[in-house]
Each structure stands twice: as C-alpha cells, then as structure tokens.
JSON list of C-alpha atoms in Angstrom, two decimals:
[
{"chain": "A", "resi": 280, "resn": "MET", "atom": "CA", "xyz": [-14.78, 35.12, -60.01]},
{"chain": "A", "resi": 281, "resn": "PHE", "atom": "CA", "xyz": [-17.33, 37.36, -58.43]},
{"chain": "A", "resi": 282, "resn": "SER", "atom": "CA", "xyz": [-17.85, 40.96, -59.37]},
{"chain": "A", "resi": 283, "resn": "VAL", "atom": "CA", "xyz": [-17.15, 43.76, -56.97]},
{"chain": "A", "resi": 284, "resn": "GLU", "atom": "CA", "xyz": [-20.95, 44.52, -56.84]},
{"chain": "A", "resi": 285, "resn": "ILE", "atom": "CA", "xyz": [-21.76, 40.91, -55.78]},
{"chain": "A", "resi": 286, "resn": "LYS", "atom": "CA", "xyz": [-18.99, 41.07, -53.10]},
{"chain": "A", "resi": 287, "resn": "LYS", "atom": "CA", "xyz": [-20.44, 44.27, -51.76]},
{"chain": "A", "resi": 288, "resn": "LYS", "atom": "CA", "xyz": [-23.95, 42.82, -51.61]},
{"chain": "A", "resi": 289, "resn": "VAL", "atom": "CA", "xyz": [-22.79, 39.73, -49.87]},
{"chain": "A", "resi": 290, "resn": "LEU", "atom": "CA", "xyz": [-20.75, 41.66, -47.28]},
{"chain": "A", "resi": 291, "resn": "LYS", "atom": "CA", "xyz": [-23.56, 44.17, -46.71]},
{"chain": "A", "resi": 292, "resn": "GLU", "atom": "CA", "xyz": [-26.05, 41.27, -46.01]},
{"chain": "A", "resi": 293, "resn": "TYR", "atom": "CA", "xyz": [-23.52, 39.43, -43.97]},
{"chain": "A", "resi": 294, "resn": "LEU", "atom": "CA", "xyz": [-22.82, 42.49, -41.78]},
{"chain": "A", "resi": 295, "resn": "GLN", "atom": "CA", "xyz": [-26.59, 42.98, -41.37]},
{"chain": "A", "resi": 296, "resn": "GLY", "atom": "CA", "xyz": [-26.74, 39.54, -39.77]},
{"chain": "A", "resi": 297, "resn": "LYS", "atom": "CA", "xyz": [-27.62, 37.18, -42.63]},
{"chain": "A", "resi": 298, "resn": "PRO", "atom": "CA", "xyz": [-26.00, 33.74, -42.00]},
{"chain": "A", "resi": 299, "resn": "SER", "atom": "CA", "xyz": [-23.02, 32.83, -44.25]},
{"chain": "A", "resi": 300, "resn": "GLY", "atom": "CA", "xyz": [-24.66, 29.52, -45.13]},
{"chain": "A", "resi": 301, "resn": "LEU", "atom": "CA", "xyz": [-27.67, 31.28, -46.72]},
{"chain": "A", "resi": 302, "resn": "LEU", "atom": "CA", "xyz": [-25.45, 33.71, -48.56]},
{"chain": "A", "resi": 303, "resn": "MET", "atom": "CA", "xyz": [-23.37, 30.78, -49.98]},
{"chain": "A", "resi": 304, "resn": "LYS", "atom": "CA", "xyz": [-26.47, 29.08, -51.34]},
{"chain": "A", "resi": 305, "resn": "GLU", "atom": "CA", "xyz": [-27.98, 32.36, -52.68]},
{"chain": "A", "resi": 306, "resn": "TYR", "atom": "CA", "xyz": [-24.84, 33.51, -54.51]},
{"chain": "A", "resi": 307, "resn": "GLY", "atom": "CA", "xyz": [-23.22, 30.20, -55.35]},
{"chain": "A", "resi": 308, "resn": "ILE", "atom": "CA", "xyz": [-20.22, 30.71, -53.08]},
{"chain": "A", "resi": 309, "resn": "ARG", "atom": "CA", "xyz": [-18.38, 27.44, -52.38]},
{"chain": "A", "resi": 310, "resn": "GLY", "atom": "CA", "xyz": [-16.99, 28.10, -48.88]},
{"chain": "A", "resi": 311, "resn": "THR", "atom": "CA", "xyz": [-17.35, 30.44, -45.96]},
{"chain": "A", "resi": 312, "resn": "ALA", "atom": "CA", "xyz": [-13.66, 31.20, -46.07]},
{"chain": "A", "resi": 313, "resn": "THR", "atom": "CA", "xyz": [-14.35, 33.19, -49.26]},
{"chain": "A", "resi": 314, "resn": "ILE", "atom": "CA", "xyz": [-16.70, 35.53, -47.45]},
{"chain": "A", "resi": 315, "resn": "TYR", "atom": "CA", "xyz": [-14.29, 35.93, -44.52]},
{"chain": "A", "resi": 316, "resn": "GLN", "atom": "CA", "xyz": [-11.48, 36.67, -46.94]},
{"chain": "A", "resi": 317, "resn": "TRP", "atom": "CA", "xyz": [-13.60, 39.33, -48.66]},
{"chain": "A", "resi": 318, "resn": "LEU", "atom": "CA", "xyz": [-14.43, 40.80, -45.32]},
{"chain": "A", "resi": 319, "resn": "ASN", "atom": "CA", "xyz": [-10.76, 40.87, -44.28]},
{"chain": "A", "resi": 320, "resn": "HIS", "atom": "CA", "xyz": [-9.76, 42.55, -47.60]},
{"chain": "A", "resi": 321, "resn": "PHE", "atom": "CA", "xyz": [-12.50, 45.11, -47.14]},
{"chain": "A", "resi": 322, "resn": "LYS", "atom": "CA", "xyz": [-11.39, 45.88, -43.64]},
{"chain": "A", "resi": 323, "resn": "MET", "atom": "CA", "xyz": [-7.76, 46.25, -44.71]},
{"chain": "A", "resi": 324, "resn": "PHE", "atom": "CA", "xyz": [-8.13, 48.05, -48.05]},
{"chain": "A", "resi": 325, "resn": "GLY", "atom": "CA", "xyz": [-11.70, 49.32, -48.32]},
{"chain": "A", "resi": 326, "resn": "ILE", "atom": "CA", "xyz": [-13.62, 48.89, -51.60]},
{"chain": "A", "resi": 327, "resn": "GLN", "atom": "CA", "xyz": [-10.30, 48.50, -53.50]},
{"chain": "A", "resi": 328, "resn": "GLY", "atom": "CA", "xyz": [-9.66, 45.31, -51.49]},
{"chain": "A", "resi": 329, "resn": "LEU", "atom": "CA", "xyz": [-12.66, 43.76, -53.22]},
{"chain": "A", "resi": 330, "resn": "GLU", "atom": "CA", "xyz": [-11.43, 44.43, -56.75]},
{"chain": "A", "resi": 331, "resn": "ASN", "atom": "CA", "xyz": [-10.32, 41.48, -58.82]},
{"chain": "A", "resi": 332, "resn": "ASN", "atom": "CA", "xyz": [-6.64, 42.10, -59.48]},
{"chain": "A", "resi": 333, "resn": "LEU", "atom": "CA", "xyz": [-5.76, 39.79, -62.30]},
{"chain": "A", "resi": 334, "resn": "GLY", "atom": "CA", "xyz": [-2.48, 41.51, -63.07]},
{"chain": "A", "resi": 335, "resn": "LYS", "atom": "CA", "xyz": [0.60, 40.51, -61.09]},
{"chain": "A", "resi": 336, "resn": "THR", "atom": "CA", "xyz": [1.91, 43.27, -58.81]},
{"chain": "A", "resi": 337, "resn": "PHE", "atom": "CA", "xyz": [5.63, 43.71, -59.00]},
{"chain": "A", "resi": 338, "resn": "TYR", "atom": "CA", "xyz": [7.42, 44.40, -55.76]},
{"chain": "A", "resi": 339, "resn": "ASP", "atom": "CA", "xyz": [10.89, 45.89, -55.81]},
{"chain": "A", "resi": 340, "resn": "TYR", "atom": "CA", "xyz": [13.72, 43.80, -54.32]},
{"chain": "A", "resi": 341, "resn": "SER", "atom": "CA", "xyz": [14.54, 46.43, -51.70]},
{"chain": "A", "resi": 342, "resn": "TYR", "atom": "CA", "xyz": [10.80, 46.49, -50.68]},
{"chain": "A", "resi": 343, "resn": "LYS", "atom": "CA", "xyz": [10.79, 42.72, -50.27]},
{"chain": "A", "resi": 344, "resn": "MET", "atom": "CA", "xyz": [13.92, 42.97, -48.05]},
{"chain": "A", "resi": 345, "resn": "LYS", "atom": "CA", "xyz": [12.29, 45.79, -46.03]},
{"chain": "A", "resi": 346, "resn": "VAL", "atom": "CA", "xyz": [9.18, 43.55, -45.36]},
{"chain": "A", "resi": 347, "resn": "ILE", "atom": "CA", "xyz": [11.31, 40.52, -44.42]},
{"chain": "A", "resi": 348, "resn": "ARG", "atom": "CA", "xyz": [13.55, 42.63, -42.15]},
{"chain": "A", "resi": 349, "resn": "TRP", "atom": "CA", "xyz": [10.52, 44.21, -40.42]},
{"chain": "A", "resi": 350, "resn": "ARG", "atom": "CA", "xyz": [8.89, 40.84, -39.89]},
{"chain": "A", "resi": 351, "resn": "LEU", "atom": "CA", "xyz": [12.05, 39.38, -38.31]},
{"chain": "A", "resi": 352, "resn": "GLU", "atom": "CA", "xyz": [12.82, 42.45, -36.14]},
{"chain": "A", "resi": 353, "resn": "HIS", "atom": "CA", "xyz": [9.24, 42.57, -34.83]},
{"chain": "A", "resi": 354, "resn": "LYS", "atom": "CA", "xyz": [8.81, 38.80, -34.59]},
{"chain": "A", "resi": 355, "resn": "ALA", "atom": "CA", "xyz": [5.51, 39.27, -36.40]},
{"chain": "A", "resi": 356, "resn": "SER", "atom": "CA", "xyz": [3.38, 36.59, -38.07]},
{"chain": "A", "resi": 357, "resn": "PHE", "atom": "CA", "xyz": [2.89, 36.65, -41.87]},
{"chain": "A", "resi": 358, "resn": "PRO", "atom": "CA", "xyz": [-0.70, 37.93, -41.54]},
{"chain": "A", "resi": 359, "resn": "VAL", "atom": "CA", "xyz": [0.35, 40.74, -39.26]},
{"chain": "A", "resi": 360, "resn": "THR", "atom": "CA", "xyz": [3.18, 41.69, -41.56]},
{"chain": "A", "resi": 361, "resn": "ALA", "atom": "CA", "xyz": [0.89, 41.59, -44.60]},
{"chain": "A", "resi": 362, "resn": "ARG", "atom": "CA", "xyz": [-1.58, 43.84, -42.85]},
{"chain": "A", "resi": 363, "resn": "TYR", "atom": "CA", "xyz": [1.16, 46.29, -41.82]},
{"chain": "A", "resi": 364, "resn": "PHE", "atom": "CA", "xyz": [2.50, 46.55, -45.40]},
{"chain": "A", "resi": 365, "resn": "GLN", "atom": "CA", "xyz": [-1.01, 46.22, -47.00]},
{"chain": "A", "resi": 366, "resn": "ILE", "atom": "CA", "xyz": [-0.11, 43.10, -48.93]},
{"chain": "A", "resi": 367, "resn": "LYS", "atom": "CA", "xyz": [-3.35, 41.17, -49.67]},
{"chain": "A", "resi": 368, "resn": "ASN", "atom": "CA", "xyz": [-1.95, 37.63, -49.28]},
{"chain": "A", "resi": 369, "resn": "PRO", "atom": "CA", "xyz": [0.48, 36.74, -46.50]},
{"chain": "A", "resi": 370, "resn": "VAL", "atom": "CA", "xyz": [1.70, 33.74, -48.49]},
{"chain": "A", "resi": 371, "resn": "VAL", "atom": "CA", "xyz": [3.53, 36.19, -50.74]},
{"chain": "A", "resi": 372, "resn": "ILE", "atom": "CA", "xyz": [5.82, 37.18, -47.79]},
{"chain": "A", "resi": 373, "resn": "TRP", "atom": "CA", "xyz": [6.32, 33.48, -46.93]},
{"chain": "A", "resi": 374, "resn": "ASP", "atom": "CA", "xyz": [7.38, 32.85, -50.53]},
{"chain": "A", "resi": 375, "resn": "TRP", "atom": "CA", "xyz": [9.86, 35.74, -50.41]},
{"chain": "A", "resi": 376, "resn": "GLU", "atom": "CA", "xyz": [11.46, 34.35, -47.28]},
{"chain": "A", "resi": 377, "resn": "LYS", "atom": "CA", "xyz": [11.59, 30.87, -48.74]},
{"chain": "A", "resi": 378, "resn": "LYS", "atom": "CA", "xyz": [13.37, 32.26, -51.81]},
{"chain": "A", "resi": 379, "resn": "LEU", "atom": "CA", "xyz": [15.67, 34.26, -49.65]},
{"chain": "A", "resi": 380, "resn": "LEU", "atom": "CA", "xyz": [16.77, 31.13, -47.79]},
{"chain": "A", "resi": 381, "resn": "GLN", "atom": "CA", "xyz": [17.26, 29.26, -51.06]},
{"chain": "A", "resi": 382, "resn": "GLY", "atom": "CA", "xyz": [19.24, 32.18, -52.52]},
{"chain": "A", "resi": 383, "resn": "ARG", "atom": "CA", "xyz": [16.69, 32.73, -55.25]},
{"chain": "A", "resi": 384, "resn": "LEU", "atom": "CA", "xyz": [15.40, 36.13, -54.22]},
{"chain": "A", "resi": 385, "resn": "ASN", "atom": "CA", "xyz": [17.13, 38.24, -56.88]},
{"chain": "A", "resi": 386, "resn": "SER", "atom": "CA", "xyz": [17.24, 41.89, -57.35]},
{"chain": "A", "resi": 387, "resn": "SER", "atom": "CA", "xyz": [16.77, 41.56, -61.13]},
{"chain": "A", "resi": 388, "resn": "LYS", "atom": "CA", "xyz": [13.38, 40.82, -62.73]},
{"chain": "A", "resi": 389, "resn": "GLY", "atom": "CA", "xyz": [14.38, 38.03, -65.11]},
{"chain": "A", "resi": 390, "resn": "ARG", "atom": "CA", "xyz": [16.76, 35.10, -64.92]},
{"chain": "A", "resi": 391, "resn": "LEU", "atom": "CA", "xyz": [20.08, 35.01, -66.62]},
{"chain": "A", "resi": 392, "resn": "SER", "atom": "CA", "xyz": [20.27, 32.19, -69.12]},
{"chain": "A", "resi": 393, "resn": "LYS", "atom": "CA", "xyz": [24.11, 31.87, -68.82]},
{"chain": "A", "resi": 394, "resn": "MET", "atom": "CA", "xyz": [26.84, 32.96, -66.50]},
{"chain": "A", "resi": 395, "resn": "THR", "atom": "CA", "xyz": [28.67, 35.73, -68.23]},
{"chain": "A", "resi": 396, "resn": "LYS", "atom": "CA", "xyz": [31.59, 37.81, -67.25]},
{"chain": "A", "resi": 397, "resn": "SER", "atom": "CA", "xyz": [30.53, 41.39, -66.61]},
{"chain": "A", "resi": 398, "resn": "LYS", "atom": "CA", "xyz": [32.64, 44.16, -68.03]},
{"chain": "A", "resi": 399, "resn": "ASN", "atom": "CA", "xyz": [30.98, 46.60, -65.63]},
{"chain": "A", "resi": 400, "resn": "PRO", "atom": "CA", "xyz": [31.70, 46.16, -61.93]},
{"chain": "A", "resi": 401, "resn": "LYS", "atom": "CA", "xyz": [28.81, 46.11, -59.56]},
{"chain": "A", "resi": 402, "resn": "THR", "atom": "CA", "xyz": [27.49, 49.50, -58.59]},
{"chain": "A", "resi": 403, "resn": "LEU", "atom": "CA", "xyz": [27.42, 50.72, -54.99]},
{"chain": "A", "resi": 404, "resn": "LYS", "atom": "CA", "xyz": [23.65, 50.20, -54.87]},
{"chain": "A", "resi": 405, "resn": "GLN", "atom": "CA", "xyz": [23.97, 46.60, -56.04]},
{"chain": "A", "resi": 406, "resn": "LEU", "atom": "CA", "xyz": [26.61, 45.88, -53.46]},
{"chain": "A", "resi": 407, "resn": "GLN", "atom": "CA", "xyz": [24.46, 47.45, -50.70]},
{"chain": "A", "resi": 408, "resn": "GLU", "atom": "CA", "xyz": [21.47, 45.40, -51.72]},
{"chain": "A", "resi": 409, "resn": "GLU", "atom": "CA", "xyz": [23.57, 42.24, -51.80]},
{"chain": "A", "resi": 410, "resn": "ASN", "atom": "CA", "xyz": [25.00, 43.05, -48.40]},
{"chain": "A", "resi": 411, "resn": "GLU", "atom": "CA", "xyz": [21.49, 43.67, -46.99]},
{"chain": "A", "resi": 412, "resn": "PHE", "atom": "CA", "xyz": [20.34, 40.36, -48.55]},
{"chain": "A", "resi": 413, "resn": "LEU", "atom": "CA", "xyz": [23.19, 38.55, -46.80]},
{"chain": "A", "resi": 414, "resn": "ARG", "atom": "CA", "xyz": [22.48, 40.22, -43.47]},
{"chain": "A", "resi": 415, "resn": "VAL", "atom": "CA", "xyz": [18.81, 39.28, -43.52]},
{"chain": "A", "resi": 416, "resn": "ARG", "atom": "CA", "xyz": [19.63, 35.74, -44.59]},
{"chain": "A", "resi": 417, "resn": "VAL", "atom": "CA", "xyz": [22.19, 35.26, -41.76]},
{"chain": "A", "resi": 418, "resn": "ALA", "atom": "CA", "xyz": [19.75, 36.74, -39.23]},
{"chain": "A", "resi": 419, "resn": "TYR", "atom": "CA", "xyz": [17.00, 34.34, -40.48]},
{"chain": "A", "resi": 420, "resn": "LEU", "atom": "CA", "xyz": [19.30, 31.32, -40.34]},
{"chain": "A", "resi": 421, "resn": "GLU", "atom": "CA", "xyz": [20.51, 32.26, -36.85]},
{"chain": "A", "resi": 422, "resn": "LYS", "atom": "CA", "xyz": [16.94, 32.56, -35.61]},
{"chain": "A", "resi": 423, "resn": "LEU", "atom": "CA", "xyz": [16.14, 29.19, -37.18]},
{"chain": "A", "resi": 424, "resn": "ASP", "atom": "CA", "xyz": [19.17, 27.57, -35.58]},
{"chain": "A", "resi": 425, "resn": "ALA", "atom": "CA", "xyz": [18.26, 29.03, -32.16]},
{"chain": "A", "resi": 426, "resn": "LEU", "atom": "CA", "xyz": [14.79, 27.58, -32.41]},
{"chain": "A", "resi": 427, "resn": "ILE", "atom": "CA", "xyz": [16.19, 24.17, -33.33]},
{"chain": "A", "resi": 428, "resn": "GLN", "atom": "CA", "xyz": [18.60, 24.27, -30.39]},
{"chain": "A", "resi": 429, "resn": "LYS", "atom": "CA", "xyz": [15.81, 25.32, -28.03]},
{"chain": "A", "resi": 430, "resn": "LYS", "atom": "CA", "xyz": [13.57, 22.43, -29.26]},
{"chain": "A", "resi": 431, "resn": "GLN", "atom": "CA", "xyz": [16.41, 19.93, -28.78]},
{"chain": "A", "resi": 432, "resn": "GLN", "atom": "CA", "xyz": [17.13, 21.22, -25.27]},
{"chain": "A", "resi": 433, "resn": "SER", "atom": "CA", "xyz": [13.50, 20.98, -24.23]},
{"chain": "A", "resi": 434, "resn": "GLN", "atom": "CA", "xyz": [13.39, 17.33, -25.50]},
{"chain": "A", "resi": 435, "resn": "THR", "atom": "CA", "xyz": [16.45, 16.36, -23.54]},
{"chain": "A", "resi": 436, "resn": "LYS", "atom": "CA", "xyz": [15.27, 17.95, -20.32]},
{"chain": "A", "resi": 437, "resn": "ARG", "atom": "CA", "xyz": [12.12, 15.82, -20.09]},
{"chain": "A", "resi": 438, "resn": "LYS", "atom": "CA", "xyz": [12.16, 13.26, -17.28]},
{"chain": "A", "resi": 439, "resn": "PRO", "atom": "CA", "xyz": [11.91, 9.62, -18.36]},
{"chain": "A", "resi": 440, "resn": "LYS", "atom": "CA", "xyz": [8.68, 7.77, -17.44]}
]
C-alpha cells in the first residue's frame, strides 16, 4: 500500500506530464491501472479519495436498494452509478445486484443461524423494505428477460448464407 503523500507526489508528477512508465519504475508501482485509479479517485473524491480505507464501509439496506433502483431507472453503467453515489468501487454495486437476484441481499447485518418462529410480527418498515426489494428484483428480472428475448429474435432474423 502506498501512503497518501506518495500518491499525491505521483499524481502531481503525472499531471505535470511525466510518463506513467517512469513513475512506475521510480515509485515501484506494478501497473499503470493503479495510477489511473488514483487519478479517478482523486477526481471523484478529492484528497479523501487517496486515503487508504482499510475499514469496511457499511451501507444500509435501503441505501443499496436506492442505488440499484437508480441504476435500473436511468439505465446507467456501474461506473456511472458509482460516481453518482460517490462509491469508490463499482464492483460493490454489481455485487449488491448479484445478491439481490440470488435473494441474499438482506436488510439485517448478520445471518440467522436457524429458522425461528418470530413472536413479533414484521413492522411496517420491514414490510415496506421487503416490498421494495421484490419490486426491484422483478424489474431487474423483467429487464433481463427482455434482453434475452431481444437477443433470440435478432439471431432468428438473420438470413442464412
């Protein structure tokens, strides 16, 4: 891991026109993608984007649903959505959607070890979150189905050689 100071130095020299290959040799950076990633994080988040965040950031279930819903409604890519919501890594959003389709995007933090009967019925907020989860999941599956049908139609319309 590189310190924030080294990242600043590298970006400053890069923006002044020094080739990325020289910077890689000088600072022991393994790939140019690292420099471009630092630059992208700096553009998106400023100096804070260069900080090494070792701790895991917790995103609330409703926030995850909001991000997924926005991405689907705007037909945006993962990087565009990440930039809009200021999430450093677009793969995080992809993972949320994958878990949503698998039914593993839960509103609770931990996993339940056993299925137990609850003495307390679900609260209105829990029911609303579950309803929203199901709406987004259905919309996602409908979009996926439409893309599959479109692909199949385009393959059958081709003229034989």
